[in-house]
Short mmCIF file of C-alpha atoms in Angstrom, two decimals:
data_model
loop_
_atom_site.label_atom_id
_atom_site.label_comp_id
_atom_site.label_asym_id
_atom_site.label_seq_id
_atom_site.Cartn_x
_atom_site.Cartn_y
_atom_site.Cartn_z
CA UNK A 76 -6.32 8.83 -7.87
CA UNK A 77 -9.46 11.50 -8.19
CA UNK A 78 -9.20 14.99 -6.87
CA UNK A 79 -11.29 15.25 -3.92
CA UNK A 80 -13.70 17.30 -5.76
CA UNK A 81 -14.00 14.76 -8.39
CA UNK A 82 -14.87 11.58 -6.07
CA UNK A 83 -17.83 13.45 -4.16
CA UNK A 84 -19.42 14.19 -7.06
CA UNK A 85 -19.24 10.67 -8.34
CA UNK A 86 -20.22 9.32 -4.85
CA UNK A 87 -23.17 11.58 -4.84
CA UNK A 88 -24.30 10.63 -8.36
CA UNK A 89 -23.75 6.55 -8.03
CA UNK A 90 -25.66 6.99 -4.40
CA UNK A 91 -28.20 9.03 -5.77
CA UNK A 92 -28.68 6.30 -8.82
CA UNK A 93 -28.35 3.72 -6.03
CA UNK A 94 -31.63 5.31 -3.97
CA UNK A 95 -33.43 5.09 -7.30
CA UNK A 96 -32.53 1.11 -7.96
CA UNK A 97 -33.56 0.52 -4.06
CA UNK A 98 -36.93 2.42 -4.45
CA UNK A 99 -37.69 0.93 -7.67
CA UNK A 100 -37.34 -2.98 -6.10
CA UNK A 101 -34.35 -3.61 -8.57
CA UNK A 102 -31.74 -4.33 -5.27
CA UNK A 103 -32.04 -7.64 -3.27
CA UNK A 104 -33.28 -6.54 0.01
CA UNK A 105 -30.73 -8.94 1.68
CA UNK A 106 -27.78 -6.64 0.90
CA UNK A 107 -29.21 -3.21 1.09
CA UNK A 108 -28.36 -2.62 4.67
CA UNK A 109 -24.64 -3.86 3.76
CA UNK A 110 -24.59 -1.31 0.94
CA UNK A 111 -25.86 1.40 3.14
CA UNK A 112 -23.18 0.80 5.59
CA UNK A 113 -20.22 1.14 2.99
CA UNK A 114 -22.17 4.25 1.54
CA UNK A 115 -22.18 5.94 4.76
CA UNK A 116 -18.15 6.21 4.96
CA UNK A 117 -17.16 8.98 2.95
CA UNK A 118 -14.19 7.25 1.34
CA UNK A 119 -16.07 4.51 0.03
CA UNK A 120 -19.34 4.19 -2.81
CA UNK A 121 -20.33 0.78 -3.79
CA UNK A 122 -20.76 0.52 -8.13
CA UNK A 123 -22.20 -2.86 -8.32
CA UNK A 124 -23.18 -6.01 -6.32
CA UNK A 125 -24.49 -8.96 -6.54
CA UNK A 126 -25.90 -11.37 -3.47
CA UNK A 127 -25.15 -14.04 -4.70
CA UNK A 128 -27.36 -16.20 -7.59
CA UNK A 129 -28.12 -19.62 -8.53
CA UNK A 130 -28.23 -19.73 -12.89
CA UNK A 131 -29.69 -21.60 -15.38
CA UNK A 132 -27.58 -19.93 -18.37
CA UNK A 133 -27.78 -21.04 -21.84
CA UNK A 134 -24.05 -20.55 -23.45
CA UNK A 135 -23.75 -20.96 -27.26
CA UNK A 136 -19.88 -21.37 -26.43
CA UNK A 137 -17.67 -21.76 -23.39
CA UNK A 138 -17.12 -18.59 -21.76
CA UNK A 139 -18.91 -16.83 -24.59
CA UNK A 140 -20.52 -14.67 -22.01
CA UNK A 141 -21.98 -12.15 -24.39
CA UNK A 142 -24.26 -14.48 -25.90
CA UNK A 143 -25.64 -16.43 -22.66
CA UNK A 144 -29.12 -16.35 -22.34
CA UNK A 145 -30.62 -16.51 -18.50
CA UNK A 146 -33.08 -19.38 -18.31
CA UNK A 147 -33.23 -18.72 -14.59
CA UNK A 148 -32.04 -16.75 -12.17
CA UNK A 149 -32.48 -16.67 -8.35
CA UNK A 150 -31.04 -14.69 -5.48
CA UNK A 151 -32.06 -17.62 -3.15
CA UNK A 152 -32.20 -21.18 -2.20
CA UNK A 153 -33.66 -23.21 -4.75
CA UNK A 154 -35.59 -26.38 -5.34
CA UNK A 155 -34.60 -28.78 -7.59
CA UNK A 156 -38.25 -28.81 -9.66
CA UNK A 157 -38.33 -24.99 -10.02
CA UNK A 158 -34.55 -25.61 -11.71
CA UNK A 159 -35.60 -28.64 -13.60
CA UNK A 160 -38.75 -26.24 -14.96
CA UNK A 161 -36.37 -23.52 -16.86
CA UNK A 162 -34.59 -26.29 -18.71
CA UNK A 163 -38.12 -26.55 -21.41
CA UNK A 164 -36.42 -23.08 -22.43
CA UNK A 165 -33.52 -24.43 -23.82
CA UNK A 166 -32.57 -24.83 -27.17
CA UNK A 167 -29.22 -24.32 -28.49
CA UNK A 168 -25.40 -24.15 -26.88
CA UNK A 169 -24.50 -25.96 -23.54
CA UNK A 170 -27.15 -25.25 -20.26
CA UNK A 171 -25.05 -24.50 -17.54
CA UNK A 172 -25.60 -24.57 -13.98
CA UNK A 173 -24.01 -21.78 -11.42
CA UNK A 174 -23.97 -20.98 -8.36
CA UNK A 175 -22.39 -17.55 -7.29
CA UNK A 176 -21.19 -16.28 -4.08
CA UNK A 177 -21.70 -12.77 -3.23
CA UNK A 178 -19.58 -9.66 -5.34
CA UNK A 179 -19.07 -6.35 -4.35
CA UNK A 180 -17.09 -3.48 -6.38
CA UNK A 181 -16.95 -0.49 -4.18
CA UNK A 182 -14.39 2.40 -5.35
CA UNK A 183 -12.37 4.02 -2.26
CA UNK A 184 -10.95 7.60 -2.24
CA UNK A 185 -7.61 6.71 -1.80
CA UNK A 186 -5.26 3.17 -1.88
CA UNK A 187 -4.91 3.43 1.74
CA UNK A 188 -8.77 2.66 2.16
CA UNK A 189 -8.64 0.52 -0.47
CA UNK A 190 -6.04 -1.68 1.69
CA UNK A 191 -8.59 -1.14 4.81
CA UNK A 192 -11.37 -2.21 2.58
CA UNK A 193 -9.70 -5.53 1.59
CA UNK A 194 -8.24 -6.33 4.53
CA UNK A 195 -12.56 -6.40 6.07
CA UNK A 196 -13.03 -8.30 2.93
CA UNK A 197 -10.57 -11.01 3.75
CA UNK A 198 -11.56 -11.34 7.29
CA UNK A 199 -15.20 -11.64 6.19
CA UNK A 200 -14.03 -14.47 4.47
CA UNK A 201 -13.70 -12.93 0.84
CA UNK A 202 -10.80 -14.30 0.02
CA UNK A 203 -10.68 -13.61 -3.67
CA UNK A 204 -10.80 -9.69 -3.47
CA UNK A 205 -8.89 -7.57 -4.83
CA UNK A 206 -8.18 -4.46 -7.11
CA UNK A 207 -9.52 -3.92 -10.15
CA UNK A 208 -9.14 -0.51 -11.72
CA UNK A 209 -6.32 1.54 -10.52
CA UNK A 210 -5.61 4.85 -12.23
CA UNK A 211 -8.09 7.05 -12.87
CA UNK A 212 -10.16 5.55 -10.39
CA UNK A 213 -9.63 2.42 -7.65
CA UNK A 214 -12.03 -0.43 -7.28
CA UNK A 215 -12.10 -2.42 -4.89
CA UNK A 216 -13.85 -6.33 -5.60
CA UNK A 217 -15.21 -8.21 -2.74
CA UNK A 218 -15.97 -11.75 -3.57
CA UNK A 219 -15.27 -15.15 -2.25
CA UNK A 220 -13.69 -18.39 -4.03
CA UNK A 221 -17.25 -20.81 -3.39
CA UNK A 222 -18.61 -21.37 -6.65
CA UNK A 223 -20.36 -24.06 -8.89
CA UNK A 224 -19.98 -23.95 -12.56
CA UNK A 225 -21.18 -26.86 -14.57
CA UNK A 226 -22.56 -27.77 -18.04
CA UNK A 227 -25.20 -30.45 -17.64
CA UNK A 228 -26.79 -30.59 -20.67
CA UNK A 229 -26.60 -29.63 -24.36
CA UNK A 230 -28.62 -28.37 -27.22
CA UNK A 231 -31.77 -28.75 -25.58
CA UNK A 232 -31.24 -32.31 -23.54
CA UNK A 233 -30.52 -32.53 -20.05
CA UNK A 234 -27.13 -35.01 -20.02
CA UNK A 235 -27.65 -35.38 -16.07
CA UNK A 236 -29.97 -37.65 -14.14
CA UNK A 237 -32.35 -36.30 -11.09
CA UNK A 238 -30.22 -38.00 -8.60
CA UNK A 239 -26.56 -35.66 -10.35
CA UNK A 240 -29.10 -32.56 -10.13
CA UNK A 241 -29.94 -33.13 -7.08
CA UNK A 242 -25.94 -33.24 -5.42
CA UNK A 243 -25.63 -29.90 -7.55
CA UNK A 244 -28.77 -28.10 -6.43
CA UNK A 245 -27.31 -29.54 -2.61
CA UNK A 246 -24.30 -27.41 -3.33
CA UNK A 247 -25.70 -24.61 -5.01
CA UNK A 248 -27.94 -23.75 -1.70
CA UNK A 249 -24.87 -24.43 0.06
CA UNK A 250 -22.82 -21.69 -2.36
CA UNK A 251 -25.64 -19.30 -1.17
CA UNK A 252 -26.04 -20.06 2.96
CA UNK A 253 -21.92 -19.33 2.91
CA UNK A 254 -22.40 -15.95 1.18
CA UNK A 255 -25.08 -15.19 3.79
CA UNK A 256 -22.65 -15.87 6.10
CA UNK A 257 -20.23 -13.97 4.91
CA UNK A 258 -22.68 -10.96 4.06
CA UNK A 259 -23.44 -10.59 7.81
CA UNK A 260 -19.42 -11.00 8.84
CA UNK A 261 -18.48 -8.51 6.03
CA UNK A 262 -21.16 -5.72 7.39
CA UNK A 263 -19.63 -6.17 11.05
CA UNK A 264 -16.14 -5.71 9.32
CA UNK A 265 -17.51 -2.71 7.93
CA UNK A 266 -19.17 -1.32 10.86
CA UNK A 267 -15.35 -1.18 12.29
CA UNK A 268 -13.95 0.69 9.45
CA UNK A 269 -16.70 3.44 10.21
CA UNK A 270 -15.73 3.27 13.91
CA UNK A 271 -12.05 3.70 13.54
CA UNK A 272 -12.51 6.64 11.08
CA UNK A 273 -15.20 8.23 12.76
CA UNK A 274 -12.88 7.24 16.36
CA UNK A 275 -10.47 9.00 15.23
CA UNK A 276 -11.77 12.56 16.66
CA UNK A 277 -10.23 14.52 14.25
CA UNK A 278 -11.98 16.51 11.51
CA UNK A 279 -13.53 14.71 8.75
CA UNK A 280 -11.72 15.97 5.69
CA UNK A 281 -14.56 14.86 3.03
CA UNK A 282 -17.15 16.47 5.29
CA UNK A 283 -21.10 14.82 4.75
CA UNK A 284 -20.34 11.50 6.06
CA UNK A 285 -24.17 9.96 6.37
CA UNK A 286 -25.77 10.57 3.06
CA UNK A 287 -28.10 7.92 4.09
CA UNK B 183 5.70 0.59 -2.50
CA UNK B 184 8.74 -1.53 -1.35
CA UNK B 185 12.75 0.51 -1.57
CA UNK B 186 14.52 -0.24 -5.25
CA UNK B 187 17.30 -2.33 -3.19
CA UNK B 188 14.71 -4.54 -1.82
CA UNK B 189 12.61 -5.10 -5.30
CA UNK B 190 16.03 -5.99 -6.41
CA UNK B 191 16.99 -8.28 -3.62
CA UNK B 192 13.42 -10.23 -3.64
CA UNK B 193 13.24 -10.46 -7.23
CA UNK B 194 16.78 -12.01 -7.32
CA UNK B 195 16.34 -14.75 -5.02
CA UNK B 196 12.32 -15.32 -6.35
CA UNK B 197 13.72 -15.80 -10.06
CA UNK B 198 17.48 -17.91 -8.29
CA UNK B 199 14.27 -20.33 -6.49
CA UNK B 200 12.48 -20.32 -9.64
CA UNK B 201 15.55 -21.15 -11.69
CA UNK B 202 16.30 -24.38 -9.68
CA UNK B 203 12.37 -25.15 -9.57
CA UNK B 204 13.09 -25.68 -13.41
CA UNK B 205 16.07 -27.30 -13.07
CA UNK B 206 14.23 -29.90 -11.08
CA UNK B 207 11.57 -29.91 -13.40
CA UNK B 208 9.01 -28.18 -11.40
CA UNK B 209 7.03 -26.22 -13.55
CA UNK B 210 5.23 -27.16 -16.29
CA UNK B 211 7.11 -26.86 -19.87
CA UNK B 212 4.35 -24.90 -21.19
CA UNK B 213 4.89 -21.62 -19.17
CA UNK B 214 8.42 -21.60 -18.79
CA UNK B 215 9.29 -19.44 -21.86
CA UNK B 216 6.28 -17.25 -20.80
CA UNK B 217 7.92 -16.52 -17.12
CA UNK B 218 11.00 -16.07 -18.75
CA UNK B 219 9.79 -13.41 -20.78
CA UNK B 220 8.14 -11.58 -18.02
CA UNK B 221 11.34 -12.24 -15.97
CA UNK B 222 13.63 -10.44 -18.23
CA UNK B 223 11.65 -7.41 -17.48
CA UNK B 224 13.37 -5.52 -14.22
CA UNK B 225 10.43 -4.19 -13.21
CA UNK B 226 8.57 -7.62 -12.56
CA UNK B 227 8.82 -11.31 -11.46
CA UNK B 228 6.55 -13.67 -11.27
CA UNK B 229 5.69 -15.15 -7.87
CA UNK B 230 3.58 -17.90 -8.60
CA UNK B 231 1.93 -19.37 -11.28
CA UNK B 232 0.18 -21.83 -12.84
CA UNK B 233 -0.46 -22.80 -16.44
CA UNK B 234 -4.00 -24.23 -16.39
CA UNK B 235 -5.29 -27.49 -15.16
CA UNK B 236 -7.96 -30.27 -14.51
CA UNK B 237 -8.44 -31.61 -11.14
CA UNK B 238 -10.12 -34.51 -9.08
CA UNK B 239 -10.34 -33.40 -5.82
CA UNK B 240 -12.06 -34.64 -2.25
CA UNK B 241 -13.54 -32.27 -0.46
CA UNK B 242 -14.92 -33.16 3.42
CA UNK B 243 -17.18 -30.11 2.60
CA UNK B 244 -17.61 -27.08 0.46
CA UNK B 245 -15.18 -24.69 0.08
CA UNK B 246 -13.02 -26.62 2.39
CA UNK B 247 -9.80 -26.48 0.39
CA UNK B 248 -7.42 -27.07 3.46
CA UNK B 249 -8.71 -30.54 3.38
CA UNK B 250 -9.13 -31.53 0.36
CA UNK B 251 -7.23 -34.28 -1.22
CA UNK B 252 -6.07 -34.47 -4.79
CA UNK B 253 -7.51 -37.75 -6.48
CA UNK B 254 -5.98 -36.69 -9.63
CA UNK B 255 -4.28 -33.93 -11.18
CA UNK B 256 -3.35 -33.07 -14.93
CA UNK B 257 -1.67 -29.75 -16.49
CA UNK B 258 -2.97 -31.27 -20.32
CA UNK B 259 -6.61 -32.41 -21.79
CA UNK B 260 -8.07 -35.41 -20.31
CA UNK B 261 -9.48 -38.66 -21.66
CA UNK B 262 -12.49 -39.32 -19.93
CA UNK B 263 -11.29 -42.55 -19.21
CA UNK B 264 -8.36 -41.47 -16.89
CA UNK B 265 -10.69 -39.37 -15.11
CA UNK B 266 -12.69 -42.04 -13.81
CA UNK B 267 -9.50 -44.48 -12.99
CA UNK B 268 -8.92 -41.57 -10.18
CA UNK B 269 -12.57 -42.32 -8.41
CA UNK B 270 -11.49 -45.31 -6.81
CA UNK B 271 -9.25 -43.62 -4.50
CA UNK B 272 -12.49 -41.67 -3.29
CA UNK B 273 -13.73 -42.42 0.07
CA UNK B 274 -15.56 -39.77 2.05
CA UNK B 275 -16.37 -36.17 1.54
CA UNK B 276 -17.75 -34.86 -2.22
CA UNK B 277 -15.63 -35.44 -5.18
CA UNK B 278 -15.52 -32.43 -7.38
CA UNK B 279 -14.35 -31.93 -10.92
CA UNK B 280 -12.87 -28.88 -11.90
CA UNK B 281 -11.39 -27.04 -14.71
CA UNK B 282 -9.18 -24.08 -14.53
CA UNK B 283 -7.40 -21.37 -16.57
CA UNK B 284 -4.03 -20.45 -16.13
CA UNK B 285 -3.01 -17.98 -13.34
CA UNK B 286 -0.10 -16.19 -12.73
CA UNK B 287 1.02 -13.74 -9.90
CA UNK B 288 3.46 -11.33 -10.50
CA UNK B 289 5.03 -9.08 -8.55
CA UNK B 290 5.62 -4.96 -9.91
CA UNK B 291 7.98 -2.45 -8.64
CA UNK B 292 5.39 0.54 -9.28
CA UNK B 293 1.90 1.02 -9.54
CA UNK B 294 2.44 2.54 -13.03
CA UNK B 295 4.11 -0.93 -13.94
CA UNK B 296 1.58 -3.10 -12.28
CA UNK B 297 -1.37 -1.25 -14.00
CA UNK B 298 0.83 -2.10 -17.50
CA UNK B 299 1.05 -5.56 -17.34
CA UNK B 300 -2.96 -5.59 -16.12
CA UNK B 301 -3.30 -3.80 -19.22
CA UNK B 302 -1.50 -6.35 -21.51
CA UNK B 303 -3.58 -9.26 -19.34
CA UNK B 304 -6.94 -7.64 -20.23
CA UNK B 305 -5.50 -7.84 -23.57
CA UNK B 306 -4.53 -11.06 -23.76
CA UNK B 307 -8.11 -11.98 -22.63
CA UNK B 308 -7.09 -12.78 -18.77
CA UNK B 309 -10.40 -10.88 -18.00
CA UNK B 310 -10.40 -11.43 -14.43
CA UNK B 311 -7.31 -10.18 -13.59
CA UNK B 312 -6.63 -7.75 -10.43
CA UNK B 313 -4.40 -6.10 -8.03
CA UNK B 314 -3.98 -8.92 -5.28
CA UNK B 315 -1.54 -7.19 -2.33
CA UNK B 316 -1.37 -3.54 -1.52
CA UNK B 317 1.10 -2.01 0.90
CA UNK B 318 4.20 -3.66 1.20
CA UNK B 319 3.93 -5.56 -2.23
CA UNK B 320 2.45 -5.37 -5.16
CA UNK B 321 1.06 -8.44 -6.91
CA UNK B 322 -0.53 -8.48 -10.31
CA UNK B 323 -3.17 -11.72 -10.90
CA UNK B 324 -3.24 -12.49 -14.13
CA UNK B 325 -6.25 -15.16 -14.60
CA UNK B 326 -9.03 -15.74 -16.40
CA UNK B 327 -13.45 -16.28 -16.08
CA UNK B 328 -13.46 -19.97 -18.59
CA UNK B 329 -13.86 -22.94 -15.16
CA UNK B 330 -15.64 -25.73 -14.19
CA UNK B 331 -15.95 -26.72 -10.81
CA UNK B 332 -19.30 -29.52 -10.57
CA UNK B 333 -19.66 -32.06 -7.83
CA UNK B 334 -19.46 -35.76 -9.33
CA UNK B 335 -20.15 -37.86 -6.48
CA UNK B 336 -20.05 -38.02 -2.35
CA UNK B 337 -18.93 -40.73 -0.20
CA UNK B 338 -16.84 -43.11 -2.74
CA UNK B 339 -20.18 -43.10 -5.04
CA UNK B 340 -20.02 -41.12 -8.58
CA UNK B 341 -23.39 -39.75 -9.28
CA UNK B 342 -23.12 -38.62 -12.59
CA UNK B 343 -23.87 -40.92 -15.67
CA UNK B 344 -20.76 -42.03 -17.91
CA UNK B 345 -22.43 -39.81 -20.50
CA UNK B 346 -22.74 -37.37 -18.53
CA UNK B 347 -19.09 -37.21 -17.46
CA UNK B 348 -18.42 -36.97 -21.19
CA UNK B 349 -19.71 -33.60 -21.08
CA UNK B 350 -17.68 -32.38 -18.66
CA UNK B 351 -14.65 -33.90 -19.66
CA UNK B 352 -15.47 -32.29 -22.94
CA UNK B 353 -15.58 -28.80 -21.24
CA UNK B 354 -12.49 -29.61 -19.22
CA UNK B 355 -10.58 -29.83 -22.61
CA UNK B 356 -11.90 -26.65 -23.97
CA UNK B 357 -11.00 -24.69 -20.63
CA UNK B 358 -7.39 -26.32 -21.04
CA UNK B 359 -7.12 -25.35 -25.01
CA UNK B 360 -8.88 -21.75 -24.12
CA UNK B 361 -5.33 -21.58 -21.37
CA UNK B 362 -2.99 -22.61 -23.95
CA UNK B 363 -4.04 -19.85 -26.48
CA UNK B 364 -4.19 -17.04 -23.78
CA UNK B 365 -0.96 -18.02 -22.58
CA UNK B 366 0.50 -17.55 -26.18
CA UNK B 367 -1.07 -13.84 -26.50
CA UNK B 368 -0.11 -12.69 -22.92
CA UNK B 369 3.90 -13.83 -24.41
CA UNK B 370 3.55 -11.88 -26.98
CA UNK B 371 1.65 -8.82 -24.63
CA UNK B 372 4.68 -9.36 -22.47
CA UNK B 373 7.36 -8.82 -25.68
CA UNK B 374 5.31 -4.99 -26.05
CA UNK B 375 5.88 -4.13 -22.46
CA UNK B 376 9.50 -5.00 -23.31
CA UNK B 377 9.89 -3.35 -26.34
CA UNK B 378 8.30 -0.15 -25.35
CA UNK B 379 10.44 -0.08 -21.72
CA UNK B 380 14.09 -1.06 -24.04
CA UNK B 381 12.81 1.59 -26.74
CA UNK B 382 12.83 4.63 -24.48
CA UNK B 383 16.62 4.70 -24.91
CA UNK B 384 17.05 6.00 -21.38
CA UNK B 385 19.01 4.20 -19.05
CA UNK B 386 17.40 1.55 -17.26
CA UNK B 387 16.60 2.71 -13.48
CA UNK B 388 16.48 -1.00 -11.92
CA UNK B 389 20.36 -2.01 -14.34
CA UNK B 390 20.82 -5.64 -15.25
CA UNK B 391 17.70 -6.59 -17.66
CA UNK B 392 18.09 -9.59 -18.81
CA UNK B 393 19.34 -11.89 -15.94
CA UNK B 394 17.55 -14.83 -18.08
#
């Protein structure tokens, strides 16, 4: 665990880096106020996030992340013809298409709001949190098990037909209406931890609870 | 953190109910010598695990795994061929196709020993590994980011061409192969944890290493 000292400053810094992101347009709007809620319990700061995306991803091997190229990228529903238009992009390596649900890594003063944090993850419906780092500093990672990961074509041909793309695109939008979902159940989960801890009436060790 | 006496007690009967799961032949070949080796450690056992696999499944809707119904299931690469001998079994719901790395939960007596055998996962390139339970237990996930998981059909009807299903198959086997040689660096990860705990010299805390 970090000295007390040593996770405010950290909180401060990845908040005040945070602020900058949000002002220059480079967060998704639908998850700022869910990031401002976390941020204003002072045992919590998130480090990264993610709303959850739909990919076109160009992979020269399987799971040879490094060397994926985006072909396209959306934090939304998406239309089959807007997918179908990144795929001219394509050259070399297997075109995958992904859907993501939503991911959250948010590091917690000590493992006792760690546990609090997961345990509002899981009832938000995140069922595949967990811990991350532990040592030096803990992490905690939100995220949920609905997913789509397929290869559908290779080395610049499309291998499926409209009608396949179509059933994936289907559950693709559904991958991202769930993690809506789950956004707004996970903020309401979070909203209690800042009740019980502010409930509490006692003195608020870390002092400077809303930074925002 | 749970008392020495009960680590001891739990991790006697989990490995005794392992044992017999064996015995009846249970768990897949493949992993045995692997959960052996992390077994003979007194600090550990595993909980759970699973050594990789490719799966048919019906699902009445997304993310609905309570419901769904295995149309086939293999813990080996796949012809394509067998594959689609599962689809007439399919009658309602989507049919997905999925692909998965090994996994392996393992329960740690400390946080110092849990945060080891993360170490030797990340090694062994189980990148997505985590801390799964906090409090009363704690369980290391070992597990890894290579998957598939594509809808092929809906309703009893495959949507996806023959060639297409080729494709996928042929990423299926790779995820599978990608298990096997993961599986054979975590042993090996596993053997340094053991060497460097036996090497201290120092008594052993937790007595009775090797109940293997």
């Amino acid at each position: 665990m970090s000295s007390l000292k040593g996770f405010q400053i950290q909180r401060e810094n990845t908040i005040k880096n945070l602020k900058a992101e949000i002002k220059n347009g480079r967060v998704d709007a639908k998850i700022i106020p869910l990031l401002e809620e976390i941020n204003s319990i002072p045992y919590y700061y998130t480090t990264s996030s993610c709303a959850g995306r739909i990919v076109v991803l160009e992979l020269p091997q399987l799971g040879d992340k490094k060397n994926a190229v985006f072909l396209g990228r959306w934090h939304r529903m998406v239309y089959r013809r807007e997918v179908e238009e990144t795929f001219r992009k394509s050259s070399r390596g297997y075109i995958w298409f992904l859907a993501q649900s939503p991911i959250f890594h948010v590091a917690a003063y000590t493992m006792e709001d760690a546990d609090r944090l997961l345990k509002a993850g899981y009832a938000a419906g995140f069922k595949h949190s967990g811990l991350k780092n532990i040592g030096d500093k803990i992490i905690v990672e939100l995220t949920s098990t609905e997913r789509l990961d397929a290869p559908i074509g290779r080395d610049g041909l499309i291998l499926c037909s409209e009608e396949y793309l179509e059933l994936l695109v289907e559950n693709a939008n559904l991958v991202i209406k769930r993690g809506e979902e789950k956004l707004m159940r996970l903020k309401r989960e979070v909203s209690s931890i800042k009740d019980e801890y502010l409930g509490g009436g006692g003195q608020n060790p870390l002092g400077g609870g809303n930074t925002y």
